[in-house]
């Protein structure tokens, strides 16, 4: 269940919107069985947050409101698990922007930055999925915001991918 940093696949749709100066990271883990549906994995990663991550999000929401940044409460949310999801639906507070058999992209736009998260089934190694985050910062507040949350972002991404790998391997 080792989460490793990888390069974004050239086939990822995030490459279509990447611009010089954008932030981009990508982590991968093997999730077994290898045919686990991507919507199921993504819902687990985004909805089943541990208490410490929910606490960080509540703290974030309290602080960002002072700077005119949307809180998670101001965004449409759907925290229910569904067998099927479609473009335009929400998983947690993130809107599904595109879907294919290989990749689901979710994200939101705000005054300080736009972000997209891609969950992608990587070809080659059975069960390997990647979670990539692309952030386009609009202004100084966006740059400061990203710099402040970066350590927490990495911690949450790695822990959620590891938790998903454990969860699905235990389910079989």
XYZ file of N, CA, C and O in Angstrom:
688
model
N 0.817 -1.189 0.000
C 0.000 0.000 0.000
C 0.867 1.262 0.000
O 0.538 2.246 0.603
N 1.974 1.191 -0.678
C 2.877 2.324 -0.727
C 2.390 3.347 -1.734
O 2.175 3.033 -2.905
N 2.220 4.573 -1.263
C 1.841 5.683 -2.131
C 3.129 6.304 -2.639
O 4.039 6.598 -1.859
N 3.217 6.477 -3.949
C 4.430 7.054 -4.523
C 4.088 8.234 -5.417
O 3.017 8.283 -6.019
N 4.997 9.170 -5.460
C 4.834 10.317 -6.349
C 5.222 9.886 -7.748
O 6.239 9.221 -7.929
N 4.392 10.254 -8.731
C 4.687 9.919 -10.125
C 4.458 11.152 -10.994
O 3.898 12.150 -10.545
N 4.883 11.051 -12.239
C 4.602 12.094 -13.225
C 3.180 11.911 -13.744
O 2.707 10.779 -13.879
N 2.523 12.997 -14.050
C 1.201 12.933 -14.648
C 1.306 12.262 -16.015
O 2.180 12.616 -16.822
N 0.437 11.312 -16.277
C 0.437 10.615 -17.570
C 0.163 11.599 -18.691
O -0.680 12.501 -18.548
N 0.834 11.418 -19.800
C 0.618 12.317 -20.946
C -0.807 12.210 -21.472
O -1.312 13.149 -22.082
N -1.481 11.080 -21.198
C -2.848 10.890 -21.669
C -3.893 11.555 -20.762
O -5.068 11.616 -21.126
N -3.490 12.051 -19.609
C -4.448 12.680 -18.695
C -5.037 13.937 -19.318
O -4.330 14.740 -19.934
N -6.335 14.123 -19.118
C -7.000 15.325 -19.638
C -6.551 16.583 -18.904
O -6.792 17.698 -19.397
N -5.905 16.443 -17.748
C -5.388 17.631 -17.068
C -4.348 18.343 -17.924
O -4.185 19.564 -17.811
N -3.654 17.608 -18.782
C -2.659 18.226 -19.662
C -3.287 19.244 -20.602
O -2.620 20.186 -21.025
N -4.571 19.073 -20.914
C -5.260 20.005 -21.817
C -5.462 21.374 -21.188
O -5.616 22.368 -21.909
N -5.496 21.442 -19.862
C -5.754 22.724 -19.198
C -4.541 23.252 -18.431
O -4.580 24.361 -17.906
N -3.474 22.460 -18.358
C -2.262 22.903 -17.659
C -1.643 24.101 -18.367
O -1.561 24.146 -19.589
N -1.250 25.099 -17.568
C -0.567 26.281 -18.091
C 0.733 26.472 -17.324
O 0.803 26.126 -16.137
N 1.746 27.036 -17.954
C 2.984 27.305 -17.217
C 2.684 28.119 -15.961
O 1.876 29.050 -15.991
N 3.284 27.747 -14.863
C 3.056 28.424 -13.587
C 2.011 27.752 -12.718
O 1.880 28.072 -11.543
N 1.254 26.811 -13.286
C 0.268 26.078 -12.492
C 0.976 25.111 -11.557
O 2.065 24.618 -11.856
N 0.335 24.823 -10.438
C 0.821 23.786 -9.532
C 0.255 22.447 -10.001
O -0.919 22.348 -10.368
N 1.082 21.415 -9.979
C 0.640 20.085 -10.364
C 1.407 19.055 -9.548
O 2.635 19.122 -9.461
N 0.669 18.138 -8.928
C 1.314 16.982 -8.317
C 0.491 15.745 -8.622
O -0.680 15.844 -9.010
N 1.123 14.587 -8.481
C 0.459 13.342 -8.829
C 1.035 12.221 -7.965
O 2.260 12.068 -7.875
N 0.153 11.472 -7.327
C 0.536 10.342 -6.483
C -0.230 9.114 -6.954
O -1.337 9.227 -7.489
N 0.367 7.932 -6.738
C -0.265 6.698 -7.187
C -0.139 5.618 -6.127
O 0.786 5.626 -5.305
N -1.087 4.674 -6.179
C -1.085 3.512 -5.295
C -1.817 2.387 -6.024
O -2.679 2.647 -6.867
N -1.470 1.158 -5.687
C -2.175 0.005 -6.255
C -3.425 -0.258 -5.419
O -3.349 -0.354 -4.191
N -4.558 -0.330 -6.082
C -5.827 -0.640 -5.424
C -6.349 -1.941 -6.031
O -6.554 -2.030 -7.242
N -6.504 -2.910 -5.160
C -6.956 -4.233 -5.595
C -8.323 -4.528 -5.009
O -8.598 -4.134 -3.885
N -9.182 -5.221 -5.726
C -8.941 -5.788 -7.042
C -8.784 -4.698 -8.100
O -9.315 -3.596 -7.949
N -8.055 -5.008 -9.173
C -7.700 -3.973 -10.160
C -8.861 -3.422 -10.973
O -8.705 -2.387 -11.605
N -10.007 -4.068 -10.929
C -11.145 -3.588 -11.718
C -12.152 -2.790 -10.888
O -13.270 -2.538 -11.312
N -11.751 -2.350 -9.698
C -12.630 -1.547 -8.845
C -13.039 -0.296 -9.612
O -12.195 0.400 -10.175
N -14.332 0.016 -9.682
C -14.782 1.192 -10.449
C -14.204 2.508 -9.909
O -14.191 2.743 -8.693
N -13.748 3.353 -10.826
C -13.175 4.642 -10.422
C -14.146 5.498 -9.607
O -13.730 6.113 -8.619
N -15.448 5.572 -9.971
C -16.350 6.384 -9.148
C -16.415 5.902 -7.692
O -16.507 6.716 -6.771
N -16.336 4.608 -7.485
C -16.357 4.075 -6.132
C -15.099 4.480 -5.361
O -15.169 4.891 -4.207
N -13.951 4.398 -6.019
C -12.693 4.799 -5.379
C -12.723 6.288 -5.046
O -12.395 6.701 -3.931
N -13.134 7.103 -6.017
C -13.134 8.554 -5.805
C -14.098 8.956 -4.696
O -13.787 9.817 -3.871
N -15.266 8.330 -4.649
C -16.208 8.641 -3.568
C -15.609 8.283 -2.211
O -15.744 9.040 -1.251
N -14.940 7.153 -2.128
C -14.308 6.772 -0.858
C -13.247 7.808 -0.466
O -13.201 8.260 0.678
N -12.409 8.196 -1.411
C -11.324 9.139 -1.131
C -11.866 10.497 -0.680
O -11.359 11.089 0.275
N -12.915 10.984 -1.334
C -13.398 12.339 -1.052
C -14.441 12.424 0.052
O -14.581 13.474 0.677
N -15.189 11.366 0.296
C -16.279 11.436 1.270
C -15.879 10.878 2.630
O -16.242 11.428 3.662
N -15.138 9.802 2.649
C -14.786 9.128 3.904
C -13.562 9.758 4.567
O -12.584 9.076 4.838
N -13.609 11.035 4.814
C -12.480 11.731 5.423
C -12.360 11.378 6.907
O -13.372 11.329 7.615
N -11.140 11.159 7.376
C -10.957 10.921 8.818
C -11.212 12.202 9.608
O -11.201 13.308 9.052
N -11.417 12.052 10.901
C -11.728 13.191 11.772
C -10.704 14.306 11.694
O -11.067 15.483 11.668
N -9.416 13.968 11.675
C -8.384 15.006 11.647
C -8.467 15.831 10.366
O -8.247 17.042 10.390
N -8.830 15.207 9.231
C -8.949 15.945 7.964
C -10.201 16.824 7.977
O -10.175 17.958 7.481
N -11.295 16.312 8.547
C -12.511 17.138 8.664
C -12.244 18.347 9.563
O -12.721 19.447 9.285
N -11.470 18.143 10.623
C -11.110 19.261 11.514
C -10.301 20.307 10.752
O -10.540 21.512 10.895
N -9.350 19.863 9.941
C -8.569 20.809 9.135
C -9.466 21.583 8.162
O -9.281 22.786 7.968
N -10.448 20.907 7.560
C -11.359 21.592 6.632
C -12.230 22.615 7.364
O -12.482 23.705 6.844
N -12.686 22.280 8.566
C -13.478 23.256 9.344
C -12.624 24.466 9.696
O -13.094 25.609 9.614
N -11.371 24.237 10.082
C -10.460 25.342 10.391
C -10.233 26.193 9.141
O -10.286 27.429 9.208
N -10.017 25.538 8.015
C -9.844 26.245 6.743
C -11.055 27.114 6.452
O -10.923 28.281 6.104
N -12.257 26.555 6.607
C -13.477 27.302 6.328
C -13.611 28.539 7.213
O -14.070 29.586 6.752
N -13.218 28.428 8.469
C -13.300 29.582 9.378
C -12.375 30.705 8.953
O -12.708 31.879 9.078
N -11.210 30.341 8.445
C -10.203 31.352 8.089
C -10.495 31.997 6.741
O -10.432 33.217 6.603
N -10.836 31.195 5.716
C -10.925 31.726 4.353
C -12.090 32.675 4.138
O -12.031 33.524 3.246
N -13.132 32.549 4.927
C -14.276 33.450 4.780
C -13.890 34.907 4.921
O -14.481 35.783 4.275
N -12.871 35.202 5.721
C -12.409 36.578 5.916
C -11.761 37.159 4.662
O -11.618 38.364 4.537
N -11.353 36.277 3.736
C -10.653 36.713 2.536
C -11.507 36.608 1.280
O -11.012 36.741 0.171
N -12.798 36.360 1.451
C -13.695 36.273 0.310
C -13.586 34.972 -0.470
O -14.040 34.888 -1.605
N -12.989 33.962 0.139
C -12.851 32.649 -0.490
C -14.044 31.799 -0.071
O -14.464 31.830 1.084
N -14.582 31.037 -1.008
C -15.727 30.175 -0.703
C -15.375 29.145 0.371
O -14.306 28.555 0.337
N -16.310 28.942 1.280
C -16.165 27.848 2.238
C -16.829 26.610 1.638
O -17.624 26.717 0.699
N -16.538 25.452 2.196
C -17.160 24.230 1.669
C -18.671 24.267 1.854
O -19.399 23.675 1.061
N -19.150 24.989 2.848
C -20.596 25.097 3.081
C -21.301 25.904 1.991
O -22.501 25.783 1.796
N -20.550 26.756 1.292
C -21.124 27.576 0.227
C -21.187 26.836 -1.112
O -21.712 27.374 -2.079
N -20.640 25.641 -1.161
C -20.620 24.865 -2.396
C -21.656 23.753 -2.334
O -21.894 23.192 -1.264
N -22.260 23.415 -3.465
C -23.167 22.261 -3.461
C -22.387 21.023 -3.023
O -21.207 20.882 -3.344
N -23.036 20.153 -2.272
C -22.356 18.956 -1.772
C -23.241 17.741 -1.912
O -24.460 17.842 -1.820
N -22.594 16.613 -2.096
C -23.296 15.338 -2.041
C -22.351 14.347 -1.386
O -21.349 13.944 -1.985
N -22.654 13.994 -0.153
C -21.809 13.078 0.607
C -22.388 11.673 0.681
O -22.022 10.892 1.545
N -23.290 11.360 -0.244
C -23.854 10.011 -0.270
C -23.127 9.186 -1.328
O -22.737 9.701 -2.377
N -22.944 7.902 -1.029
C -22.339 6.996 -1.999
C -23.395 6.588 -3.012
O -24.509 6.257 -2.652
N -23.026 6.623 -4.288
C -23.944 6.256 -5.359
C -23.297 5.229 -6.267
O -22.086 5.263 -6.478
N -24.112 4.348 -6.811
C -23.605 3.342 -7.760
C -23.137 4.010 -9.047
O -22.207 3.556 -9.685
N -23.845 5.067 -9.450
C -23.428 5.752 -10.670
C -23.416 7.258 -10.433
O -24.215 7.783 -9.665
N -22.474 7.910 -11.085
C -22.356 9.364 -11.043
C -22.168 9.848 -12.477
O -21.802 9.076 -13.361
N -22.438 11.126 -12.699
C -22.334 11.686 -14.043
C -21.702 13.070 -13.984
O -21.661 13.708 -12.918
N -21.244 13.535 -15.133
C -20.703 14.892 -15.233
C -21.762 15.859 -14.722
O -22.937 15.743 -15.053
N -21.338 16.789 -13.865
C -22.251 17.758 -13.264
C -22.644 17.395 -11.841
O -23.034 18.264 -11.072
N -22.560 16.102 -11.480
C -22.825 15.682 -10.101
C -21.694 16.159 -9.194
O -20.612 16.508 -9.667
N -21.966 16.138 -7.910
C -20.941 16.466 -6.919
C -20.560 15.223 -6.134
O -21.408 14.411 -5.788
N -19.282 15.111 -5.872
C -18.757 14.125 -4.927
C -18.143 14.962 -3.816
O -17.168 15.685 -4.038
N -18.750 14.876 -2.625
C -18.383 15.839 -1.593
C -18.740 17.211 -2.122
O -19.830 17.431 -2.647
N -17.791 18.138 -2.036
C -18.056 19.491 -2.542
C -17.441 19.725 -3.922
O -17.470 20.839 -4.444
N -16.930 18.675 -4.554
C -16.279 18.824 -5.852
C -17.201 18.374 -6.985
O -17.757 17.289 -6.946
N -17.314 19.213 -7.983
C -18.171 18.941 -9.145
C -17.419 18.070 -10.150
O -16.252 18.335 -10.468
N -18.107 17.048 -10.670
C -17.510 16.206 -11.703
C -17.475 17.003 -13.002
O -18.501 17.434 -13.512
N -16.268 17.198 -13.533
C -16.056 17.998 -14.751
C -15.969 17.135 -15.997
O -16.382 17.560 -17.068
N -15.392 15.932 -15.866
C -15.330 15.009 -17.002
C -15.145 13.594 -16.481
O -14.639 13.394 -15.375
N -15.586 12.638 -17.302
C -15.501 11.229 -16.919
C -15.225 10.378 -18.142
O -15.771 10.634 -19.215
N -14.391 9.385 -17.947
C -14.183 8.348 -18.954
C -13.895 7.060 -18.193
O -13.836 7.056 -16.961
N -13.696 5.984 -18.908
C -13.365 4.709 -18.257
C -12.030 4.805 -17.521
O -11.816 4.115 -16.541
N -11.129 5.663 -18.016
C -9.783 5.752 -17.455
C -9.604 6.881 -16.448
O -8.660 6.842 -15.664
N -10.475 7.915 -16.469
C -10.190 9.107 -15.660
C -11.474 9.857 -15.314
O -12.354 10.022 -16.148
N -11.515 10.319 -14.073
C -12.577 11.218 -13.613
C -11.883 12.498 -13.138
O -10.918 12.432 -12.373
N -12.387 13.634 -13.579
C -11.842 14.919 -13.133
C -12.942 15.683 -12.415
O -14.040 15.847 -12.933
N -12.617 16.122 -11.196
C -13.519 16.942 -10.396
C -12.800 18.244 -10.074
O -11.580 18.345 -10.206
N -13.546 19.241 -9.617
C -12.894 20.478 -9.229
C -13.869 21.610 -9.021
O -15.071 21.455 -9.215
N -13.310 22.732 -8.627
C -14.080 23.945 -8.375
C -13.266 25.154 -8.801
O -12.037 25.093 -8.899
N -13.967 26.249 -9.018
C -13.350 27.531 -9.367
C -13.711 28.541 -8.297
O -14.809 28.515 -7.747
N -12.785 29.431 -8.015
C -13.032 30.487 -7.038
C -12.255 31.728 -7.476
O -11.525 31.696 -8.461
N -12.406 32.804 -6.725
C -11.757 34.057 -7.088
C -10.238 33.980 -6.967
O -9.524 34.659 -7.696
N -9.737 33.153 -6.071
C -8.292 33.090 -5.824
C -7.590 31.999 -6.625
O -6.420 32.120 -6.961
N -8.317 30.904 -6.954
C -7.721 29.821 -7.738
C -8.797 28.902 -8.280
O -9.924 28.889 -7.800
N -8.434 28.155 -9.297
C -9.254 27.068 -9.832
C -8.457 25.799 -9.594
O -7.235 25.791 -9.778
N -9.141 24.723 -9.198
C -8.410 23.471 -9.030
C -9.168 22.324 -9.671
O -10.392 22.348 -9.779
N -8.405 21.349 -10.112
C -8.941 20.117 -10.666
C -8.194 18.949 -10.023
O -6.992 19.016 -9.819
N -8.946 17.899 -9.739
C -8.389 16.664 -9.200
C -8.752 15.550 -10.167
O -9.914 15.407 -10.543
N -7.758 14.786 -10.562
C -7.960 13.677 -11.489
C -7.701 12.362 -10.764
O -6.662 12.199 -10.123
N -8.641 11.442 -10.876
C -8.404 10.064 -10.453
C -8.336 9.267 -11.739
O -9.284 9.278 -12.537
N -7.213 8.597 -11.938
C -6.946 7.943 -13.218
C -6.448 6.521 -13.016
O -5.619 6.267 -12.151
N -6.969 5.605 -13.813
C -6.463 4.231 -13.822
C -5.253 4.210 -14.743
O -5.355 4.520 -15.926
N -4.107 3.868 -14.179
C -2.867 3.871 -14.949
C -2.682 2.543 -15.674
O -2.867 1.486 -15.082
N -2.318 2.603 -16.957
C -2.097 1.363 -17.703
C -0.799 0.691 -17.244
O 0.075 1.326 -16.657
N -0.716 -0.582 -17.480
C 0.514 -1.299 -17.136
C 0.354 -2.084 -15.868
O -0.089 -3.217 -15.885
N 0.697 -1.468 -14.738
C 0.641 -2.159 -13.452
C -0.809 -2.350 -13.019
O -1.573 -1.391 -12.903
N -1.200 -3.588 -12.780
C -2.588 -3.901 -12.407
C -2.991 -3.175 -11.136
O -2.296 -3.238 -10.125
N -4.107 -2.474 -11.200
C -4.651 -1.811 -10.032
C -4.068 -0.449 -9.718
O -4.513 0.205 -8.774
N -3.080 0.006 -10.468
C -2.448 1.293 -10.161
C -3.383 2.435 -10.533
O -3.839 2.533 -11.675
N -3.700 3.275 -9.542
C -4.487 4.478 -9.790
C -3.691 5.687 -9.328
O -2.906 5.608 -8.383
N -3.895 6.786 -10.013
C -3.203 8.019 -9.631
C -4.222 9.076 -9.248
O -5.351 9.085 -9.747
N -3.807 9.942 -8.355
C -4.601 11.100 -7.956
C -3.717 12.316 -8.205
O -2.666 12.466 -7.573
N -4.133 13.144 -9.152
C -3.356 14.334 -9.513
C -4.156 15.575 -9.155
O -5.384 15.593 -9.275
N -3.452 16.600 -8.733
C -4.069 17.884 -8.402
C -3.419 18.962 -9.248
O -2.193 19.090 -9.281
N -4.251 19.728 -9.929
C -3.807 20.851 -10.749
C -4.444 22.111 -10.186
O -5.661 22.147 -9.978
N -3.627 23.125 -9.927
C -4.137 24.380 -9.371
C -3.643 25.541 -10.218
O -2.439 25.704 -10.429
N -4.605 26.332 -10.685
C -4.285 27.575 -11.387
C -4.599 28.724 -10.435
O -5.754 28.933 -10.061
N -3.545 29.415 -10.006
C -3.708 30.537 -9.071
C -3.991 31.814 -9.853
O -3.333 32.097 -10.844
N -4.989 32.574 -9.376
C -5.378 33.802 -10.068
C -4.659 35.044 -9.561
O -4.545 36.023 -10.296
N -4.245 35.032 -8.303
C -3.749 36.262 -7.701
C -2.869 35.948 -6.487
O -2.592 34.777 -6.201
N -2.458 36.997 -5.793
C -1.594 36.831 -4.622
C -2.270 35.994 -3.540
O -1.635 35.141 -2.919
N -3.553 36.186 -3.331
C -4.270 35.385 -2.326
C -4.216 33.902 -2.703
O -4.003 33.042 -1.853
N -4.354 33.599 -3.981
C -4.258 32.215 -4.440
C -2.878 31.625 -4.195
O -2.744 30.471 -3.788
N -1.836 32.417 -4.436
C -0.474 31.933 -4.203
C -0.215 31.705 -2.712
O 0.360 30.693 -2.320
N -0.655 32.650 -1.883
C -0.472 32.509 -0.437
C -1.287 31.332 0.105
O -0.798 30.545 0.918
N -2.506 31.224 -0.356
C -3.381 30.132 0.083
C -2.739 28.776 -0.228
O -2.658 27.904 0.626
N -2.284 28.610 -1.460
C -1.682 27.333 -1.844
C -0.428 27.049 -1.031
O -0.217 25.917 -0.581
N 0.384 28.061 -0.806
C 1.601 27.860 -0.005
C 1.254 27.422 1.419
O 1.929 26.552 1.993
N 0.186 27.983 1.983
C -0.197 27.639 3.356
C -0.794 26.240 3.476
O -0.555 25.537 4.458
N -1.550 25.826 2.491
C -2.210 24.519 2.610
C -1.370 23.360 2.066
O -1.713 22.203 2.281
N -0.281 23.654 1.372
C 0.484 22.603 0.702
C 0.886 21.433 1.608
O 0.691 20.274 1.221
N 1.420 21.664 2.805
C 1.777 20.509 3.639
C 0.552 19.652 3.981
O 0.641 18.419 4.009
N -0.592 20.288 4.196
C -1.818 19.556 4.529
C -2.365 18.830 3.304
O -2.856 17.707 3.409
N -2.263 19.469 2.149
C -2.699 18.847 0.897
C -1.964 17.523 0.690
O -2.581 16.486 0.446
N -0.652 17.556 0.782
C 0.146 16.343 0.565
C -0.198 15.265 1.582
O -0.325 14.091 1.228
N -0.349 15.658 2.824
C -0.689 14.706 3.879
C -2.049 14.056 3.615
O -2.201 12.832 3.725
N -3.034 14.863 3.250
C -4.380 14.335 2.998
C -4.379 13.422 1.774
O -4.935 12.323 1.818
N -3.754 13.847 0.681
C -3.744 13.033 -0.538
C -3.094 11.679 -0.270
O -3.657 10.631 -0.602
N -1.918 11.692 0.327
C -1.214 10.425 0.585
C -2.004 9.532 1.538
O -2.112 8.326 1.320
N -2.566 10.112 2.577
C -3.297 9.294 3.553
C -4.588 8.742 2.963
O -4.968 7.603 3.237
N -5.264 9.524 2.117
C -6.518 9.044 1.520
C -6.253 7.932 0.500
O -7.018 6.978 0.403
N -5.188 8.062 -0.273
C -4.855 6.997 -1.216
C -4.475 5.713 -0.479
O -4.906 4.615 -0.852
N -3.676 5.844 0.571
C -3.292 4.661 1.360
C -4.517 4.026 2.006
O -4.658 2.799 2.023
N -5.417 4.855 2.531
C -6.644 4.331 3.156
C -7.513 3.617 2.128
O -8.089 2.569 2.418
N -7.613 4.167 0.927
C -8.407 3.522 -0.123
C -7.805 2.167 -0.494
O -8.527 1.189 -0.653
N -6.488 2.107 -0.601
C -5.840 0.830 -0.931
C -6.128 -0.217 0.153
O -6.458 -1.363 -0.166
N -6.032 0.179 1.414
C -6.328 -0.750 2.517
C -7.804 -1.166 2.485
O -8.133 -2.345 2.596
N -8.678 -0.179 2.362
C -10.124 -0.429 2.383
C -10.558 -1.438 1.314
O -11.247 -2.400 1.590
N -10.146 -1.190 0.076
C -10.586 -2.034 -1.020
C -9.914 -3.413 -1.003
O -10.525 -4.387 -1.418
N -8.670 -3.481 -0.519
C -8.039 -4.806 -0.445
C -8.705 -5.660 0.625
O -8.818 -6.876 0.477
N -9.194 -5.033 1.704
C -9.894 -5.781 2.755
C -11.254 -6.247 2.287
O -11.744 -7.285 2.718
N -11.890 -5.481 1.398
C -13.189 -5.857 0.866
C -13.092 -6.995 -0.143
O -14.026 -7.751 -0.317
N -11.931 -7.051 -0.817
C -11.700 -8.109 -1.814
C -12.356 -7.921 -3.074
O -12.960 -7.412 -3.751
